PDB file of C-alpha atoms in Angstrom:
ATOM      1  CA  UNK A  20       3.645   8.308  19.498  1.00  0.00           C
ATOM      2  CA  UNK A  21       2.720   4.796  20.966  1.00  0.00           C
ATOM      3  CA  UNK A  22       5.991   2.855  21.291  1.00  0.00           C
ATOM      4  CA  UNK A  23       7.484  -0.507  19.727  1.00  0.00           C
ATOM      5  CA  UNK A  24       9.326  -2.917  21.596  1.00  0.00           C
ATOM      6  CA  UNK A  25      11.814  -5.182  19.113  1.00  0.00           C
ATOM      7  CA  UNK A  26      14.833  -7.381  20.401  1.00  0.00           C
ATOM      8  CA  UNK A  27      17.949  -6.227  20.023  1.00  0.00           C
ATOM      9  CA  UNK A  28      19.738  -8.443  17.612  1.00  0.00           C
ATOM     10  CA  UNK A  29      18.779 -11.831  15.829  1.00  0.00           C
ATOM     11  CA  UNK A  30      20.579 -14.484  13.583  1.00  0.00           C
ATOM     12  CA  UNK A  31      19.634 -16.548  10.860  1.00  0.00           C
ATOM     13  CA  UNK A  32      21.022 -18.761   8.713  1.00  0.00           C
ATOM     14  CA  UNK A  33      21.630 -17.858   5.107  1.00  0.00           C
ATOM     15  CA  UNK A  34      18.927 -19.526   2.976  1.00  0.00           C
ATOM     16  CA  UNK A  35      16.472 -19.808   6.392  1.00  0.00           C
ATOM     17  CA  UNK A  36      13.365 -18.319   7.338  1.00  0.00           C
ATOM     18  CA  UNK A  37      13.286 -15.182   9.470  1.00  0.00           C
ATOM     19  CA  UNK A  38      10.554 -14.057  11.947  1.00  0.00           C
ATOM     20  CA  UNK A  39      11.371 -10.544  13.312  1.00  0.00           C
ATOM     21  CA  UNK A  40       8.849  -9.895  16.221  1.00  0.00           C
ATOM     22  CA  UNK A  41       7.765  -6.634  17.297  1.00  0.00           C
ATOM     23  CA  UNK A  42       5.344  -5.326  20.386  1.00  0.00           C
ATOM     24  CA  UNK A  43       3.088  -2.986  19.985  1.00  0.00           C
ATOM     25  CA  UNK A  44       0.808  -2.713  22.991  1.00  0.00           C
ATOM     26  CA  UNK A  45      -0.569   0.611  23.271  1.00  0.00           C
ATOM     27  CA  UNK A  46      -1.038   0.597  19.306  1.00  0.00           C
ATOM     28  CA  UNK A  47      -4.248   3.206  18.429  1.00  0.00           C
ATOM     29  CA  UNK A  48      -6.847   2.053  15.936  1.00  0.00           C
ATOM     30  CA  UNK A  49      -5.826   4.394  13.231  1.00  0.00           C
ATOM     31  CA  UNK A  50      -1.725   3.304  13.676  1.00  0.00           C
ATOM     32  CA  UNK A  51      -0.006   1.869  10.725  1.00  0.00           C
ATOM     33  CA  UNK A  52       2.328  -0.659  11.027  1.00  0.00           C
ATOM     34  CA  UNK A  53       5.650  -0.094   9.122  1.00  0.00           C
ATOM     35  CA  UNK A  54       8.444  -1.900   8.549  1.00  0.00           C
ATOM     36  CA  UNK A  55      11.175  -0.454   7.893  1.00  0.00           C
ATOM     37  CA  UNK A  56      15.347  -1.424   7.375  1.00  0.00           C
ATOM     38  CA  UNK A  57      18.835   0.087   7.233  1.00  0.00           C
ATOM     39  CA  UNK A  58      21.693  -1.456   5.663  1.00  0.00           C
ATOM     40  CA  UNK A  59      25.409  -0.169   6.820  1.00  0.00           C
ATOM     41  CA  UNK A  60      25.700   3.523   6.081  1.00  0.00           C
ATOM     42  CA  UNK A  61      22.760   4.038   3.668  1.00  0.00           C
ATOM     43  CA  UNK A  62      19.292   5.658   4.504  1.00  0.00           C
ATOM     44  CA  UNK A  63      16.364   3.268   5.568  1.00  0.00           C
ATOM     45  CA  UNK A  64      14.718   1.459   3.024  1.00  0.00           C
ATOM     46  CA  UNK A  65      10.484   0.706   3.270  1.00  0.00           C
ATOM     47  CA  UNK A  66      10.000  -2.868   3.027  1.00  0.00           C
ATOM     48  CA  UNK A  67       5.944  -3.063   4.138  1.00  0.00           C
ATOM     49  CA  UNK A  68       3.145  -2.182   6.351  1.00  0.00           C
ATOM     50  CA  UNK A  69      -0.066  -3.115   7.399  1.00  0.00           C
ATOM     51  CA  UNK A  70      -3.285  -2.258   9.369  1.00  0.00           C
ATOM     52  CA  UNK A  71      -4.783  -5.449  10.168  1.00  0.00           C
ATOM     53  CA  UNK A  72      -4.736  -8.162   7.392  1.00  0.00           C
ATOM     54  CA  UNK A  73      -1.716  -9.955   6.772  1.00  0.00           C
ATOM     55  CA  UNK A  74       0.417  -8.508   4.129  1.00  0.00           C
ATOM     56  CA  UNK A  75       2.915  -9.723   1.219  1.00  0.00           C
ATOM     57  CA  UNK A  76       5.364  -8.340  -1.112  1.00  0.00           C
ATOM     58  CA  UNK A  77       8.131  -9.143  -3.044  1.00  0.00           C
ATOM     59  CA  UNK A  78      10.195  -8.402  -0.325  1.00  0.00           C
ATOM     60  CA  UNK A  79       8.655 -10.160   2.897  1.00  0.00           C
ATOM     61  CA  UNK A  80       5.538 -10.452   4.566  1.00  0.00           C
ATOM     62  CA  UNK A  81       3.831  -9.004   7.984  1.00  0.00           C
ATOM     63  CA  UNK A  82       1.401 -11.360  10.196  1.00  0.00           C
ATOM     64  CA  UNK A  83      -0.125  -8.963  12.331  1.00  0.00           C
ATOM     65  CA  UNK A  84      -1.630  -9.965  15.625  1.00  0.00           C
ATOM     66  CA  UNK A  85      -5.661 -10.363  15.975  1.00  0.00           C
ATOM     67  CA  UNK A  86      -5.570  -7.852  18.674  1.00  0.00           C
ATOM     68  CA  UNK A  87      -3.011  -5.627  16.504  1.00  0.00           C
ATOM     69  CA  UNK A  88      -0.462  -5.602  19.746  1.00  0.00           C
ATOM     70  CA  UNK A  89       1.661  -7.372  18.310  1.00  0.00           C
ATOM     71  CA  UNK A  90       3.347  -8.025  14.550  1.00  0.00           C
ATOM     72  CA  UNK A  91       6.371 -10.036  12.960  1.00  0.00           C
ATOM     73  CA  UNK A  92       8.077  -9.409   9.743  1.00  0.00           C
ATOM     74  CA  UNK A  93       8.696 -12.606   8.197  1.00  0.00           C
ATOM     75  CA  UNK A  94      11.637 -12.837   5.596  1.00  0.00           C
ATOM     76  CA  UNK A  95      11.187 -16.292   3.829  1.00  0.00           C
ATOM     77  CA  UNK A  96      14.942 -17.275   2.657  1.00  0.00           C
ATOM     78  CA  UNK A  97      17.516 -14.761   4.437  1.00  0.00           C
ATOM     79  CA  UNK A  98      20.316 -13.583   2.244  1.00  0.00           C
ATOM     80  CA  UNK A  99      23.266 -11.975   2.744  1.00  0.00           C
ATOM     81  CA  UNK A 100      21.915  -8.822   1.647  1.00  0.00           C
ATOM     82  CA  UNK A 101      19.046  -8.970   4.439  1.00  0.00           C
ATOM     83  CA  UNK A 102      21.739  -8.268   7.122  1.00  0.00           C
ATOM     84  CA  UNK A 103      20.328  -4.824   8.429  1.00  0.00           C
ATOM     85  CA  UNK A 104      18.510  -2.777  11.018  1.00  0.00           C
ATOM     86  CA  UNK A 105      14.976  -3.512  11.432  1.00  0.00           C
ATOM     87  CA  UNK A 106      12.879  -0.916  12.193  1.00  0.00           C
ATOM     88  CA  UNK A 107       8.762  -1.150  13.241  1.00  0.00           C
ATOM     89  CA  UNK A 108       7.206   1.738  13.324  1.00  0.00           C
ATOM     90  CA  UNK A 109       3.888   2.760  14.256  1.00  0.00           C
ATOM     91  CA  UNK A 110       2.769   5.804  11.737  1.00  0.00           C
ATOM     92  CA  UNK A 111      -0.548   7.281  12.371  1.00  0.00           C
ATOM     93  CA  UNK A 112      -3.188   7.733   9.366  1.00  0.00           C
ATOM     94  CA  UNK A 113      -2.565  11.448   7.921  1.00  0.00           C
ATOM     95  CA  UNK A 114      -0.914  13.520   5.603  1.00  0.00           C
ATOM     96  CA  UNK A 115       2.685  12.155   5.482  1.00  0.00           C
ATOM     97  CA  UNK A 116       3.185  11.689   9.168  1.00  0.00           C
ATOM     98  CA  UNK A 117       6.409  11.176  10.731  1.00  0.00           C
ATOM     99  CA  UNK A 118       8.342   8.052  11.242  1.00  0.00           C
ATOM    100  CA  UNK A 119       9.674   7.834  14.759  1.00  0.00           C
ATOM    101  CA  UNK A 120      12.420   5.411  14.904  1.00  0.00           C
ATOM    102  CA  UNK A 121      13.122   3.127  17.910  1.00  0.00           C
ATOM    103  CA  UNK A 122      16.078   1.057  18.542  1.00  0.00           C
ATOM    104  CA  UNK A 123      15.101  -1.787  15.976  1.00  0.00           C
ATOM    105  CA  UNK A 124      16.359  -5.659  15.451  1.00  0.00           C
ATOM    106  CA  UNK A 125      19.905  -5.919  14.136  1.00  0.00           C
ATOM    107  CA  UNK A 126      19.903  -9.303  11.819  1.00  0.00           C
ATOM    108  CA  UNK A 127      23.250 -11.050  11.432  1.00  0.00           C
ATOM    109  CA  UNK A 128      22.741 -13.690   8.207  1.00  0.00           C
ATOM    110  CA  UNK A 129      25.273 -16.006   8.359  1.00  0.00           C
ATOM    111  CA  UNK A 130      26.558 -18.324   5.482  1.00  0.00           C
TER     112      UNK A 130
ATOM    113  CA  UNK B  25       9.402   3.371  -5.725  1.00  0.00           C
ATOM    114  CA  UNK B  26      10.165   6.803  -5.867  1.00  0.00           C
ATOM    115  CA  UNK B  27      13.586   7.986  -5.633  1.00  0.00           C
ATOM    116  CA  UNK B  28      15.045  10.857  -3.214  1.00  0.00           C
ATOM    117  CA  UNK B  29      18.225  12.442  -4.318  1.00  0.00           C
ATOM    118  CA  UNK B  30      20.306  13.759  -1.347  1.00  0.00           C
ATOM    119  CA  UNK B  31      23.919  15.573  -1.736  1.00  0.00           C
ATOM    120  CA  UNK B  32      26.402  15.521  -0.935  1.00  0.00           C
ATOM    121  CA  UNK B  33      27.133  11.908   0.588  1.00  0.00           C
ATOM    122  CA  UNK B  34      30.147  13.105   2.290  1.00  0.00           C
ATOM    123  CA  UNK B  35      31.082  16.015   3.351  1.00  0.00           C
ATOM    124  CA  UNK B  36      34.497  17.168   5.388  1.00  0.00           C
ATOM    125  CA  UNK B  37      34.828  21.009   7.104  1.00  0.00           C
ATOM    126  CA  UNK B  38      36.485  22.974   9.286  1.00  0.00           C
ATOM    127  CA  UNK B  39      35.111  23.693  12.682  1.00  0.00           C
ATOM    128  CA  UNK B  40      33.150  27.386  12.712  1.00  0.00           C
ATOM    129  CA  UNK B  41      32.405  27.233   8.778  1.00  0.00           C
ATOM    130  CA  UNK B  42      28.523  26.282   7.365  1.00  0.00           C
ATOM    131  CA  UNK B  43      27.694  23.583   4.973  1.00  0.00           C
ATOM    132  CA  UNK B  44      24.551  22.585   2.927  1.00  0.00           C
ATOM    133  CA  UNK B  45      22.745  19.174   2.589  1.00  0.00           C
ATOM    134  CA  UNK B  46      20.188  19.247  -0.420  1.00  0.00           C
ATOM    135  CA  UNK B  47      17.396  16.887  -0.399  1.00  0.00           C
ATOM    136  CA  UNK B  48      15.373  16.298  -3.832  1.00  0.00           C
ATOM    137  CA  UNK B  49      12.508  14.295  -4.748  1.00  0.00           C
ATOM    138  CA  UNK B  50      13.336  13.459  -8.479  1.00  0.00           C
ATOM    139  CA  UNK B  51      10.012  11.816  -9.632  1.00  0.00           C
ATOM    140  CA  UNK B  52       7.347  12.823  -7.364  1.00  0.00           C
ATOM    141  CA  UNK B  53       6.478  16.632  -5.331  1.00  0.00           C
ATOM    142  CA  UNK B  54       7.272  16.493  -1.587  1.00  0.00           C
ATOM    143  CA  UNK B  55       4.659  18.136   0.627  1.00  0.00           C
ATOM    144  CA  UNK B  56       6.801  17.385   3.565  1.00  0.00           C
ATOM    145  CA  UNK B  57      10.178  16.342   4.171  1.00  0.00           C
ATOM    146  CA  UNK B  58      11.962  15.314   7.097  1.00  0.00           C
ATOM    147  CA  UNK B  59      15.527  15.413   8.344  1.00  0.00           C
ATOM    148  CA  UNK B  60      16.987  13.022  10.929  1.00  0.00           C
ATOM    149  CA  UNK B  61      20.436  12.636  12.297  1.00  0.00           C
ATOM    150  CA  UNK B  62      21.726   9.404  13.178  1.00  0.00           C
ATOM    151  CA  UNK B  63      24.786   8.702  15.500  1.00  0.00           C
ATOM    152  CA  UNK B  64      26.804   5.856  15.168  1.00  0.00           C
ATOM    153  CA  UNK B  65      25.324   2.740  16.775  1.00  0.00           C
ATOM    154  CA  UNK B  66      22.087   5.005  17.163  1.00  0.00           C
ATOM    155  CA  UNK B  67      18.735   5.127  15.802  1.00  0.00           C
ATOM    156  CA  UNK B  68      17.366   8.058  14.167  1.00  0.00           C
ATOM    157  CA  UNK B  69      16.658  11.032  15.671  1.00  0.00           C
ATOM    158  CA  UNK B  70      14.477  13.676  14.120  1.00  0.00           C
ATOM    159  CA  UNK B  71      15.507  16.665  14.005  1.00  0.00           C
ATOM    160  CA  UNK B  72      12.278  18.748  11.720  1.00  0.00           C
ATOM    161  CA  UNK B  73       9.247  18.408   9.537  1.00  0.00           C
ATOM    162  CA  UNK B  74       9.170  20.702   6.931  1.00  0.00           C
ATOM    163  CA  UNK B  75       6.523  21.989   4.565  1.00  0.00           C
ATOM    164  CA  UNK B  76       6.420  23.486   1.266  1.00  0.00           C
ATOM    165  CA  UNK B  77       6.289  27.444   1.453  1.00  0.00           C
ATOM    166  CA  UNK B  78       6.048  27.191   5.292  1.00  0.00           C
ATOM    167  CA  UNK B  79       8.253  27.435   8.368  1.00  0.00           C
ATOM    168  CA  UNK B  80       9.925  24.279   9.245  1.00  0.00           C
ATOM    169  CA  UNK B  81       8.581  22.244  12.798  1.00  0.00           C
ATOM    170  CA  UNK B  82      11.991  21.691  14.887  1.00  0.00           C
ATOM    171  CA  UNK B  83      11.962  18.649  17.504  1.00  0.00           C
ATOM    172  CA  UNK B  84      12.274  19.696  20.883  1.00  0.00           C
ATOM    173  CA  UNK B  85      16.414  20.069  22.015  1.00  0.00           C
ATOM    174  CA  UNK B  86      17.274  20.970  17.907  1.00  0.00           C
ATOM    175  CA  UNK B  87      18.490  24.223  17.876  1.00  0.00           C
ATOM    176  CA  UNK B  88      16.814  25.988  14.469  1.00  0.00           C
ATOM    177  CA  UNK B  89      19.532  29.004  14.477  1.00  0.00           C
ATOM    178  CA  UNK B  90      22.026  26.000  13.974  1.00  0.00           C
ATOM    179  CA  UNK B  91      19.954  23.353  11.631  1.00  0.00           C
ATOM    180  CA  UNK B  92      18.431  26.133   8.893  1.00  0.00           C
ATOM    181  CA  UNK B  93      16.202  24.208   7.032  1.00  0.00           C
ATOM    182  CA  UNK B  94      14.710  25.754   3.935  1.00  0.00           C
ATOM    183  CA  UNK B  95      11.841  23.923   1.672  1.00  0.00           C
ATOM    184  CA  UNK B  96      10.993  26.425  -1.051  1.00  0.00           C
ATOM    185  CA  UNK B  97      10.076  23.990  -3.700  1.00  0.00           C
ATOM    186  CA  UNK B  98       8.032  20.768  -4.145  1.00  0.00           C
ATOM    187  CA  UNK B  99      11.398  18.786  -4.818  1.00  0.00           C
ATOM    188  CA  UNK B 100      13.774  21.031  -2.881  1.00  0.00           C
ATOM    189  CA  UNK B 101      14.548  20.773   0.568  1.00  0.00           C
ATOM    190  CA  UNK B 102      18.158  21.947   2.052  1.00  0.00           C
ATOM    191  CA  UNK B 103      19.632  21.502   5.568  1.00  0.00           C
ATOM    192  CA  UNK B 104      22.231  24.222   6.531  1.00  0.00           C
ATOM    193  CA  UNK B 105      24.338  23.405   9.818  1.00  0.00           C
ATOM    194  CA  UNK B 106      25.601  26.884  10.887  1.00  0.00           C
ATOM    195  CA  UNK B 107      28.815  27.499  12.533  1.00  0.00           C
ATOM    196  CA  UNK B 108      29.644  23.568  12.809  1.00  0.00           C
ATOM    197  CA  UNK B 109      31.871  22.177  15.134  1.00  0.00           C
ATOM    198  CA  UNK B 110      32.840  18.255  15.704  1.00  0.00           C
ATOM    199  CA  UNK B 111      30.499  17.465  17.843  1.00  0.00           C
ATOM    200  CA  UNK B 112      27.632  18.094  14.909  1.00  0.00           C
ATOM    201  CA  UNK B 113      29.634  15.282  12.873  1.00  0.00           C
ATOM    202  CA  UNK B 114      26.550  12.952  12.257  1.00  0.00           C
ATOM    203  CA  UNK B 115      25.035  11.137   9.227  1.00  0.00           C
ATOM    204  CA  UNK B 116      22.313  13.208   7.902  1.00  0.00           C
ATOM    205  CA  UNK B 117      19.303  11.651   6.338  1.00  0.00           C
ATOM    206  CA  UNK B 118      16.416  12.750   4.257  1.00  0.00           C
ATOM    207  CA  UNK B 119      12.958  11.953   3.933  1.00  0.00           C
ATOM    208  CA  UNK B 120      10.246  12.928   1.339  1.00  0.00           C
ATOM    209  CA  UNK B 121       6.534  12.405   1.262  1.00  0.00           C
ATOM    210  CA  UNK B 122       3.637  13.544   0.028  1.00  0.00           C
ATOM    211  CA  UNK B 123      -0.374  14.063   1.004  1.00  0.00           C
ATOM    212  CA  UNK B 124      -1.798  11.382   1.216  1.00  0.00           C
ATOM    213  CA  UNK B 125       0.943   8.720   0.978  1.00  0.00           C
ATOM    214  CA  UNK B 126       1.495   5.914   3.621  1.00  0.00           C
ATOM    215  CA  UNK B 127       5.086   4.940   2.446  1.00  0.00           C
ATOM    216  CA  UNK B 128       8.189   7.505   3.045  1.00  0.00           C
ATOM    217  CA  UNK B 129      11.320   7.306   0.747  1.00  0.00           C
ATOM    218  CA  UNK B 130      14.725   8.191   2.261  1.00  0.00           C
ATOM    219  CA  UNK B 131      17.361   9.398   0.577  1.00  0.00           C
ATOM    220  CA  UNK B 132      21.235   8.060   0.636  1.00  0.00           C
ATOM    221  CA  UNK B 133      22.138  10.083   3.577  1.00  0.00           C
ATOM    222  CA  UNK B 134      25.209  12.352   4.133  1.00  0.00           C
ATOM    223  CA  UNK B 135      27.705  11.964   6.312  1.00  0.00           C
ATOM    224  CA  UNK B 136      29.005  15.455   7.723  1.00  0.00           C
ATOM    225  CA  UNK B 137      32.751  15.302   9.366  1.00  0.00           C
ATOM    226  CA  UNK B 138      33.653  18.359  10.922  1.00  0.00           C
ATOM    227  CA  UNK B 139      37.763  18.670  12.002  1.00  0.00           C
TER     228      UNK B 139
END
């Protein structure tokens, strides 16, 4: 599975924007990028992916570099609630391929 | 987004007895679940793939004599831990997909405590 590279930790400031970066450097041209997060004691939660445009939800968006090495998952007004585990992923294109997990981006959202 | 159904979310044995995890998909069929273990302060770790009707895959270092995994339905999967002792005291988390999908659901996760 090619690997993801995310910091550690981050903090925002309730009510701020977020940018959550993640390398990807040795992604393949069929890789997915996922996003996923895990708040305190539950299971992880999708929140998006992408292959090469830009994405947006209800929940955040993903800007995904022009040479796909790269992506950030953009929260636009951090709440409380955002505090969590942020996990990229790279998921190949299949039949329901597995999610390797990586150490991911713990957000702290302070008031 | 679909919902999977995991039980129980906590469980407490004694060391050297078995207990049972049940993962359902209650609005969609699973082709394949997945079951991770997470430490705390960890990531996940997956511990086997498993396939309707068919054997599950086990991650290398997961001992399947210990971790029985059985997926005998399209909404059904359980995880057995045989024989537990404390050091198997993990949270336990599900995942459900099916063919074709690009998004996996998780379910609530169970936390095993074995004294």
């Amino acid at each position: 599975d090619a690997k993801t590279t995310q910091p550690n930790s981050m903090e925002s400031n309730e009510e701020e924007p977020v940018h959550l970066p993640c390398n990807h450097s040795t992604i393949s041209g069929t890789d997915y990028i996922h996003w996923y997060r895990q708040l305190p004691s539950q299971g992880p939660e999708y929140v998006i992916h992408g292959l090469t445009s830009n994405v947006n939800n209800r929940m955040a968006s993903l800007a995904i570099a022009e040479d796909r090495k790269s992506s950030t998952l953009i929260l636009h007004r951090a709440t409380l609630r955002d505090a969590a585990v942020y996990y990229c992923i790279l998921r190949a294109v299949g039949t329901a391929s597995k999610l390797t997990f990586g150490t991911g981006t713990r957000l702290q959202v302070t008031l | 987004g679909a919902v999977v159904s995991q039980h129980p979310s906590r469980v407490i044995c004694k060391s050297g007895t078995s207990v049972k995890i049940e993962c359902r998909s209650l609005d969609f069929q699973a082709t394949t679940m997945f079951w991770y273990r997470q430490f705390p302060k960890q990531s996940l770790m997956l511990m086997a793939t498993s396939n309707e009707g068919s054997k599950a895959t086990y991650e290398q270092g997961v001992e399947k004599d210990k971790f029985l995994i059985n997926h005998a339905s399209l909404t059904l999967s359980t995880l057995t831990v045989t024989s537990a002792h404390p050091e198997d005291s993990s949270f336990y988390i599900c995942s459900a997909s099916w063919a074709g999908n690009t998004e996996a659901f998780f379910g609530q996760g169970t936390r095993l405590t074995v004294v």
